[in-house]
Amino acid sequence: MKKLTLFVSTFVMCAFAANAQCDKKIKWNASKMEMVDTAGNVRSKDGVITVITGDGKIVVTAPDDNEELNGDIAEYVCKWKDKNNGSTSFKSLLTDKSGKERHATITIEAKDGKAVMVFSAEEELTKIRLPIDAYEEMD
């Protein structure tokens, strides 16, 4: 009986911890962007890219290119086993500094602490893939 109680307690705590990951504001950092065309060809571009997700919003900044995209998060699905393994997906109407809008689907997948973020937009043929160098919770 003690083993069953311990097992159930551990399971509930792990489920709570994984769900808590979904409610956090996260800063994602990448040092390159990969553009994938419809044929699967990949073109890479080096440069710092920061993505902040949380509080129902997404902000993407690429200071080297003086670019910024902002949008609200909708249709949010979050499934994390722990801090280093899981996935998140959501939709956002991303708007750049000039006011151009893109209807985007964003997917974040992490396995053993290695994360990749993929942006696909109805208005674009190319998908953007960001190999994430580091990510951290923000206050």
CSV table of N, CA and C in Angstrom, one decimal:
chain,number,residue,atom,x,y,z
A,1,MET,N,0.8,-1.2,0.0
A,1,MET,CA,0.0,0.0,0.0
A,1,MET,C,0.9,1.3,0.0
A,2,LYS,N,2.0,1.2,0.8
A,2,LYS,CA,2.9,2.4,0.8
A,2,LYS,C,3.5,2.6,-0.6
A,3,LYS,N,3.8,1.6,-1.3
A,3,LYS,CA,4.4,1.7,-2.7
A,3,LYS,C,3.4,2.4,-3.6
A,4,LEU,N,2.1,2.0,-3.5
A,4,LEU,CA,1.1,2.5,-4.3
A,4,LEU,C,0.9,4.0,-4.0
A,5,THR,N,0.8,4.3,-2.7
A,5,THR,CA,0.7,5.7,-2.3
A,5,THR,C,1.9,6.6,-2.8
A,6,LEU,N,3.1,6.1,-2.7
A,6,LEU,CA,4.3,6.8,-3.1
A,6,LEU,C,4.2,6.9,-4.7
A,7,PHE,N,3.8,5.9,-5.4
A,7,PHE,CA,3.7,6.0,-6.8
A,7,PHE,C,2.7,7.0,-7.3
A,8,VAL,N,1.5,7.0,-6.7
A,8,VAL,CA,0.5,8.0,-7.0
A,8,VAL,C,1.0,9.4,-6.7
A,9,SER,N,1.6,9.6,-5.5
A,9,SER,CA,2.1,10.9,-5.1
A,9,SER,C,3.1,11.4,-6.1
A,10,THR,N,4.0,10.6,-6.5
A,10,THR,CA,5.1,10.9,-7.4
A,10,THR,C,4.5,11.3,-8.8
A,11,PHE,N,3.5,10.5,-9.2
A,11,PHE,CA,2.9,10.7,-10.5
A,11,PHE,C,2.2,12.1,-10.5
A,12,VAL,N,1.4,12.4,-9.5
A,12,VAL,CA,0.7,13.7,-9.4
A,12,VAL,C,1.7,14.8,-9.3
A,13,MET,N,2.8,14.7,-8.6
A,13,MET,CA,3.8,15.8,-8.5
A,13,MET,C,4.5,16.0,-9.9
A,14,CYS,N,4.8,14.9,-10.6
A,14,CYS,CA,5.4,15.1,-12.0
A,14,CYS,C,4.4,15.7,-12.9
A,15,ALA,N,3.1,15.3,-12.9
A,15,ALA,CA,2.1,15.9,-13.7
A,15,ALA,C,2.0,17.4,-13.4
A,16,PHE,N,2.0,17.7,-12.2
A,16,PHE,CA,1.9,19.2,-11.8
A,16,PHE,C,3.1,19.9,-12.3
A,17,ALA,N,4.3,19.4,-12.1
A,17,ALA,CA,5.5,20.0,-12.6
A,17,ALA,C,5.5,20.2,-14.1
A,18,ALA,N,5.1,19.2,-14.8
A,18,ALA,CA,5.1,19.3,-16.3
A,18,ALA,C,4.1,20.4,-16.7
A,19,ASN,N,2.9,20.4,-16.1
A,19,ASN,CA,1.9,21.4,-16.4
A,19,ASN,C,2.4,22.8,-16.0
A,20,ALA,N,3.1,22.9,-14.9
A,20,ALA,CA,3.6,24.3,-14.5
A,20,ALA,C,4.5,24.8,-15.6
A,21,GLN,N,5.3,24.0,-16.3
A,21,GLN,CA,6.2,24.4,-17.4
A,21,GLN,C,5.3,25.2,-18.4
A,22,CYS,N,4.1,24.8,-18.6
A,22,CYS,CA,3.3,25.4,-19.7
A,22,CYS,C,2.8,26.8,-19.3
A,23,ASP,N,2.8,27.1,-18.0
A,23,ASP,CA,2.3,28.4,-17.6
A,23,ASP,C,3.4,29.4,-17.4
A,24,LYS,N,4.6,29.1,-17.8
A,24,LYS,CA,5.8,30.0,-17.6
A,24,LYS,C,6.0,30.9,-18.7
A,25,LYS,N,6.6,32.1,-18.4
A,25,LYS,CA,7.1,33.0,-19.5
A,25,LYS,C,8.5,32.5,-19.8
A,26,ILE,N,8.8,32.2,-21.0
A,26,ILE,CA,10.1,31.6,-21.4
A,26,ILE,C,10.8,32.5,-22.5
A,27,LYS,N,12.1,32.6,-22.3
A,27,LYS,CA,13.0,33.3,-23.2
A,27,LYS,C,13.8,32.2,-24.0
A,28,TRP,N,13.6,32.2,-25.3
A,28,TRP,CA,14.3,31.2,-26.2
A,28,TRP,C,15.4,32.0,-26.9
A,29,ASN,N,16.6,31.5,-27.0
A,29,ASN,CA,17.7,32.1,-27.7
A,29,ASN,C,18.2,31.2,-28.8
A,30,ALA,N,18.4,31.8,-30.0
A,30,ALA,CA,19.0,31.0,-31.1
A,30,ALA,C,20.1,31.9,-31.7
A,31,SER,N,21.1,31.2,-32.3
A,31,SER,CA,22.2,32.0,-32.9
A,31,SER,C,22.2,31.8,-34.5
A,32,LYS,N,21.2,31.1,-35.0
A,32,LYS,CA,21.0,31.0,-36.4
A,32,LYS,C,19.6,30.7,-36.7
A,33,MET,N,19.2,31.0,-38.0
A,33,MET,CA,17.9,30.8,-38.5
A,33,MET,C,18.1,29.9,-39.7
A,34,GLU,N,17.2,28.9,-39.9
A,34,GLU,CA,17.2,28.0,-41.0
A,34,GLU,C,15.9,28.2,-41.8
A,35,MET,N,16.0,28.6,-43.1
A,35,MET,CA,14.9,28.8,-43.9
A,35,MET,C,14.7,27.5,-44.8
A,36,VAL,N,13.6,26.9,-44.7
A,36,VAL,CA,13.3,25.6,-45.4
A,36,VAL,C,12.3,25.8,-46.4
A,37,ASP,N,12.6,25.6,-47.7
A,37,ASP,CA,11.7,25.9,-48.8
A,37,ASP,C,10.8,24.6,-49.0
A,38,THR,N,9.9,24.7,-49.9
A,38,THR,CA,8.9,23.6,-50.1
A,38,THR,C,9.5,22.3,-50.6
A,39,ALA,N,10.7,22.4,-51.2
A,39,ALA,CA,11.5,21.3,-51.7
A,39,ALA,C,12.3,20.6,-50.6
A,40,GLY,N,12.4,21.3,-49.4
A,40,GLY,CA,13.2,20.8,-48.3
A,40,GLY,C,14.6,21.3,-48.3
A,41,ASN,N,14.9,22.2,-49.2
A,41,ASN,CA,16.2,22.8,-49.2
A,41,ASN,C,16.4,23.8,-48.0
A,42,VAL,N,17.5,23.8,-47.4
A,42,VAL,CA,17.7,24.6,-46.2
A,42,VAL,C,18.8,25.6,-46.5
A,43,ARG,N,18.5,26.9,-46.1
A,43,ARG,CA,19.4,28.0,-46.2
A,43,ARG,C,19.6,28.5,-44.8
A,44,SER,N,20.8,28.7,-44.3
A,44,SER,CA,21.0,29.1,-43.0
A,44,SER,C,21.5,30.6,-43.0
A,45,LYS,N,21.2,31.3,-41.9
A,45,LYS,CA,21.6,32.6,-41.7
A,45,LYS,C,22.0,32.8,-40.2
A,46,ASP,N,23.3,33.2,-40.0
A,46,ASP,CA,23.7,33.4,-38.6
A,46,ASP,C,23.2,34.7,-38.1
A,47,GLY,N,22.9,34.8,-36.8
A,47,GLY,CA,22.5,36.0,-36.1
A,47,GLY,C,21.7,35.7,-34.9
A,48,VAL,N,21.7,36.6,-33.9
A,48,VAL,CA,21.0,36.3,-32.7
A,48,VAL,C,19.5,36.6,-32.9
A,49,ILE,N,18.7,35.6,-32.4
A,49,ILE,CA,17.3,35.7,-32.5
A,49,ILE,C,16.8,35.3,-31.1
A,50,THR,N,15.9,36.2,-30.5
A,50,THR,CA,15.3,35.9,-29.2
A,50,THR,C,13.8,35.9,-29.4
A,51,VAL,N,13.2,34.8,-28.8
A,51,VAL,CA,11.8,34.7,-28.8
A,51,VAL,C,11.3,34.6,-27.3
A,52,ILE,N,10.3,35.4,-27.0
A,52,ILE,CA,9.7,35.4,-25.6
A,52,ILE,C,8.3,34.9,-25.8
A,53,THR,N,7.9,33.9,-25.1
A,53,THR,CA,6.6,33.4,-25.1
A,53,THR,C,6.0,33.4,-23.6
A,54,GLY,N,4.8,33.7,-23.5
A,54,GLY,CA,4.2,33.7,-22.2
A,54,GLY,C,3.2,34.9,-22.0
A,55,ASP,N,2.3,34.8,-21.0
A,55,ASP,CA,1.3,35.8,-20.8
A,55,ASP,C,0.4,36.0,-22.0
A,56,GLY,N,0.2,34.9,-22.8
A,56,GLY,CA,-0.6,35.0,-24.0
A,56,GLY,C,-0.1,35.8,-25.2
A,57,LYS,N,1.3,36.0,-25.2
A,57,LYS,CA,1.9,36.8,-26.2
A,57,LYS,C,3.2,36.1,-26.7
A,58,ILE,N,3.6,36.5,-27.9
A,58,ILE,CA,4.9,36.1,-28.4
A,58,ILE,C,5.6,37.3,-29.0
A,59,VAL,N,6.9,37.5,-28.7
A,59,VAL,CA,7.7,38.6,-29.2
A,59,VAL,C,9.0,37.9,-29.8
A,60,VAL,N,9.2,38.2,-31.1
A,60,VAL,CA,10.4,37.7,-31.8
A,60,VAL,C,11.3,38.9,-32.1
A,61,THR,N,12.6,38.9,-31.7
A,61,THR,CA,13.5,39.9,-32.1
A,61,THR,C,14.7,39.4,-32.7
A,62,ALA,N,15.2,40.1,-33.7
A,62,ALA,CA,16.4,39.8,-34.4
A,62,ALA,C,17.2,41.1,-34.5
A,63,PRO,N,17.9,41.5,-33.5
A,63,PRO,CA,18.5,42.8,-33.4
A,63,PRO,C,19.5,43.1,-34.6
A,64,ASP,N,20.2,42.1,-35.1
A,64,ASP,CA,21.1,42.2,-36.2
A,64,ASP,C,20.4,42.7,-37.4
A,65,ASP,N,19.2,42.3,-37.6
A,65,ASP,CA,18.4,42.8,-38.8
A,65,ASP,C,17.4,43.9,-38.5
A,66,ASN,N,17.4,44.3,-37.2
A,66,ASN,CA,16.5,45.3,-36.8
A,66,ASN,C,15.0,44.9,-37.0
A,67,GLU,N,14.8,43.6,-36.7
A,67,GLU,CA,13.4,43.1,-37.0
A,67,GLU,C,12.8,42.7,-35.6
A,68,GLU,N,11.4,42.8,-35.6
A,68,GLU,CA,10.7,42.4,-34.5
A,68,GLU,C,9.3,42.0,-34.9
A,69,LEU,N,8.8,40.9,-34.4
A,69,LEU,CA,7.4,40.4,-34.7
A,69,LEU,C,6.7,40.3,-33.3
A,70,ASN,N,5.5,40.7,-33.3
A,70,ASN,CA,4.6,40.6,-32.1
A,70,ASN,C,3.3,39.9,-32.4
A,71,GLY,N,2.7,39.2,-31.5
A,71,GLY,CA,1.4,38.6,-31.7
A,71,GLY,C,0.8,38.0,-30.4
A,72,ASP,N,-0.5,37.8,-30.5
A,72,ASP,CA,-1.1,37.1,-29.4
A,72,ASP,C,-1.1,35.7,-29.7
A,73,ILE,N,-1.1,34.8,-28.6
A,73,ILE,CA,-1.1,33.4,-28.7
A,73,ILE,C,-2.5,32.9,-28.7
A,74,ALA,N,-2.9,32.0,-29.6
A,74,ALA,CA,-4.2,31.3,-29.6
A,74,ALA,C,-4.0,29.8,-29.9
A,75,GLU,N,-5.0,29.1,-29.6
A,75,GLU,CA,-5.0,27.6,-29.8
A,75,GLU,C,-3.8,27.0,-29.2
A,76,TYR,N,-3.5,27.3,-28.0
A,76,TYR,CA,-2.3,26.8,-27.3
A,76,TYR,C,-2.4,25.4,-26.8
A,77,VAL,N,-1.4,24.6,-27.2
A,77,VAL,CA,-1.4,23.2,-26.8
A,77,VAL,C,0.0,23.0,-26.2
A,78,CYS,N,0.1,22.5,-25.0
A,78,CYS,CA,1.3,22.3,-24.3
A,78,CYS,C,1.4,21.0,-23.6
A,79,LYS,N,2.5,20.2,-24.0
A,79,LYS,CA,2.7,18.9,-23.4
A,79,LYS,C,4.1,18.7,-23.1
A,80,TRP,N,4.5,18.9,-21.8
A,80,TRP,CA,5.8,18.7,-21.4
A,80,TRP,C,5.9,17.6,-20.3
A,81,LYS,N,6.9,16.7,-20.5
A,81,LYS,CA,7.1,15.7,-19.5
A,81,LYS,C,7.9,16.2,-18.3
A,82,ASP,N,8.9,17.1,-18.7
A,82,ASP,CA,9.7,17.8,-17.7
A,82,ASP,C,10.3,19.0,-18.4
A,83,LYS,N,11.2,19.7,-17.7
A,83,LYS,CA,11.8,20.9,-18.3
A,83,LYS,C,12.5,20.7,-19.6
A,84,ASN,N,13.0,19.5,-19.9
A,84,ASN,CA,13.9,19.2,-21.0
A,84,ASN,C,13.2,18.4,-22.1
A,85,ASN,N,12.0,18.0,-21.9
A,85,ASN,CA,11.3,17.1,-22.9
A,85,ASN,C,9.9,17.5,-23.0
A,86,GLY,N,9.5,17.9,-24.2
A,86,GLY,CA,8.1,18.2,-24.4
A,86,GLY,C,7.8,19.0,-25.7
A,87,SER,N,6.6,19.4,-25.9
A,87,SER,CA,6.3,20.2,-27.0
A,87,SER,C,5.2,21.2,-26.7
A,88,THR,N,5.2,22.3,-27.5
A,88,THR,CA,4.2,23.4,-27.4
A,88,THR,C,3.9,23.8,-28.8
A,89,SER,N,2.6,24.0,-29.1
A,89,SER,CA,2.2,24.6,-30.4
A,89,SER,C,1.1,25.6,-30.2
A,90,PHE,N,1.1,26.6,-31.1
A,90,PHE,CA,0.1,27.6,-31.0
A,90,PHE,C,0.0,28.4,-32.3
A,91,LYS,N,-1.0,29.1,-32.4
A,91,LYS,CA,-1.2,30.0,-33.6
A,91,LYS,C,-1.0,31.5,-33.1
A,92,SER,N,-0.6,32.3,-34.1
A,92,SER,CA,-0.5,33.7,-33.7
A,92,SER,C,-0.6,34.5,-35.0
A,93,LEU,N,-1.2,35.7,-34.9
A,93,LEU,CA,-1.2,36.7,-36.0
A,93,LEU,C,0.0,37.6,-35.7
A,94,LEU,N,1.2,37.3,-36.4
A,94,LEU,CA,2.4,38.0,-36.1
A,94,LEU,C,2.4,39.3,-37.0
A,95,THR,N,2.8,40.4,-36.3
A,95,THR,CA,2.9,41.7,-37.0
A,95,THR,C,4.3,42.2,-36.9
A,96,ASP,N,4.9,42.6,-38.0
A,96,ASP,CA,6.2,43.2,-38.0
A,96,ASP,C,6.1,44.7,-37.8
A,97,LYS,N,7.3,45.4,-37.8
A,97,LYS,CA,7.3,46.8,-37.5
A,97,LYS,C,6.6,47.6,-38.5
A,98,SER,N,6.5,47.1,-39.8
A,98,SER,CA,5.9,47.9,-40.8
A,98,SER,C,4.4,47.6,-40.9
A,99,GLY,N,3.9,46.7,-40.0
A,99,GLY,CA,2.5,46.4,-40.0
A,99,GLY,C,2.0,45.2,-40.8
A,100,LYS,N,3.0,44.6,-41.5
A,100,LYS,CA,2.7,43.4,-42.3
A,100,LYS,C,2.3,42.2,-41.3
A,101,GLU,N,1.2,41.6,-41.6
A,101,GLU,CA,0.7,40.5,-40.8
A,101,GLU,C,1.0,39.1,-41.4
A,102,ARG,N,1.2,38.1,-40.6
A,102,ARG,CA,1.4,36.7,-41.0
A,102,ARG,C,0.6,35.8,-40.1
A,103,HIS,N,-0.2,35.0,-40.6
A,103,HIS,CA,-1.0,34.0,-39.8
A,103,HIS,C,-0.1,32.8,-39.6
A,104,ALA,N,0.5,32.7,-38.4
A,104,ALA,CA,1.6,31.7,-38.2
A,104,ALA,C,1.1,30.6,-37.3
A,105,THR,N,1.7,29.5,-37.5
A,105,THR,CA,1.7,28.4,-36.6
A,105,THR,C,3.1,28.2,-36.0
A,106,ILE,N,3.2,28.1,-34.7
A,106,ILE,CA,4.6,28.0,-34.1
A,106,ILE,C,4.6,26.7,-33.3
A,107,THR,N,5.6,25.9,-33.6
A,107,THR,CA,5.8,24.6,-32.9
A,107,THR,C,7.2,24.6,-32.2
A,108,ILE,N,7.2,24.2,-30.9
A,108,ILE,CA,8.4,24.1,-30.2
A,108,ILE,C,8.5,22.6,-29.7
A,109,GLU,N,9.6,22.0,-30.0
A,109,GLU,CA,9.8,20.6,-29.6
A,109,GLU,C,11.2,20.5,-28.9
A,110,ALA,N,11.2,19.9,-27.7
A,110,ALA,CA,12.5,19.7,-27.0
A,110,ALA,C,12.6,18.2,-26.7
A,111,LYS,N,13.8,17.7,-26.8
A,111,LYS,CA,14.1,16.3,-26.5
A,111,LYS,C,15.5,16.4,-25.8
A,112,ASP,N,15.6,15.9,-24.6
A,112,ASP,CA,16.9,15.9,-23.9
A,112,ASP,C,17.5,17.2,-23.8
A,113,GLY,N,16.7,18.3,-23.7
A,113,GLY,CA,17.2,19.6,-23.5
A,113,GLY,C,17.5,20.3,-24.8
A,114,LYS,N,17.4,19.7,-26.0
A,114,LYS,CA,17.7,20.3,-27.3
A,114,LYS,C,16.4,20.7,-27.9
A,115,ALA,N,16.2,21.9,-28.1
A,115,ALA,CA,14.9,22.4,-28.6
A,115,ALA,C,15.0,23.0,-30.0
A,116,VAL,N,13.9,22.9,-30.7
A,116,VAL,CA,13.8,23.5,-32.1
A,116,VAL,C,12.4,24.2,-32.1
A,117,MET,N,12.4,25.4,-32.7
A,117,MET,CA,11.2,26.2,-32.9
A,117,MET,C,11.0,26.3,-34.4
A,118,VAL,N,9.8,26.0,-34.8
A,118,VAL,CA,9.4,26.1,-36.3
A,118,VAL,C,8.3,27.1,-36.4
A,119,PHE,N,8.5,28.1,-37.4
A,119,PHE,CA,7.4,29.0,-37.7
A,119,PHE,C,7.0,28.7,-39.1
A,120,SER,N,5.7,28.5,-39.3
A,120,SER,CA,5.1,28.4,-40.7
A,120,SER,C,4.0,29.4,-40.8
A,121,ALA,N,3.9,30.1,-41.9
A,121,ALA,CA,2.9,31.1,-42.1
A,121,ALA,C,2.1,30.9,-43.4
A,122,GLU,N,0.8,31.1,-43.4
A,122,GLU,CA,0.0,30.9,-44.6
A,122,GLU,C,0.5,31.8,-45.7
A,123,GLU,N,1.0,32.9,-45.4
A,123,GLU,CA,1.4,33.9,-46.4
A,123,GLU,C,2.8,33.6,-47.0
A,124,GLU,N,3.5,32.6,-46.4
A,124,GLU,CA,4.9,32.4,-46.8
A,124,GLU,C,5.1,30.9,-47.3
A,125,LEU,N,5.9,30.7,-48.3
A,125,LEU,CA,6.2,29.3,-48.7
A,125,LEU,C,7.3,28.7,-47.9
A,126,THR,N,8.2,29.6,-47.4
A,126,THR,CA,9.3,29.1,-46.6
A,126,THR,C,9.0,29.0,-45.1
A,127,LYS,N,9.4,27.9,-44.5
A,127,LYS,CA,9.3,27.7,-43.0
A,127,LYS,C,10.6,28.2,-42.4
A,128,ILE,N,10.5,28.8,-41.2
A,128,ILE,CA,11.6,29.2,-40.5
A,128,ILE,C,11.9,28.2,-39.3
A,129,ARG,N,13.1,27.7,-39.2
A,129,ARG,CA,13.4,26.8,-38.1
A,129,ARG,C,14.5,27.4,-37.3
A,130,LEU,N,14.3,27.5,-36.0
A,130,LEU,CA,15.3,28.0,-35.1
A,130,LEU,C,15.8,26.9,-34.2
A,131,PRO,N,17.1,26.5,-34.4
A,131,PRO,CA,17.7,25.6,-33.4
A,131,PRO,C,18.0,26.4,-32.1
A,132,ILE,N,17.4,26.0,-31.0
A,132,ILE,CA,17.4,26.8,-29.8
A,132,ILE,C,18.7,26.5,-29.1
A,133,ASP,N,19.6,27.5,-28.8
A,133,ASP,CA,20.8,27.3,-28.0
A,133,ASP,C,20.6,27.2,-26.6
A,134,ALA,N,19.6,28.0,-26.1
A,134,ALA,CA,19.3,28.1,-24.6
A,134,ALA,C,17.9,28.6,-24.4
A,135,TYR,N,17.3,28.1,-23.3
A,135,TYR,CA,16.0,28.7,-22.9
A,135,TYR,C,15.9,28.7,-21.4
A,136,GLU,N,15.2,29.7,-20.9
A,136,GLU,CA,15.1,29.9,-19.5
A,136,GLU,C,13.7,30.5,-19.1
A,137,GLU,N,13.3,30.3,-17.9
A,137,GLU,CA,12.1,30.9,-17.4
A,137,GLU,C,12.4,32.4,-17.1
A,138,MET,N,11.4,33.2,-17.3
A,138,MET,CA,11.6,34.6,-16.9
A,138,MET,C,10.6,35.0,-15.8
A,139,ASP,N,10.9,36.0,-15.1
A,139,ASP,CA,9.9,36.5,-14.0
A,139,ASP,C,8.8,37.2,-14.6
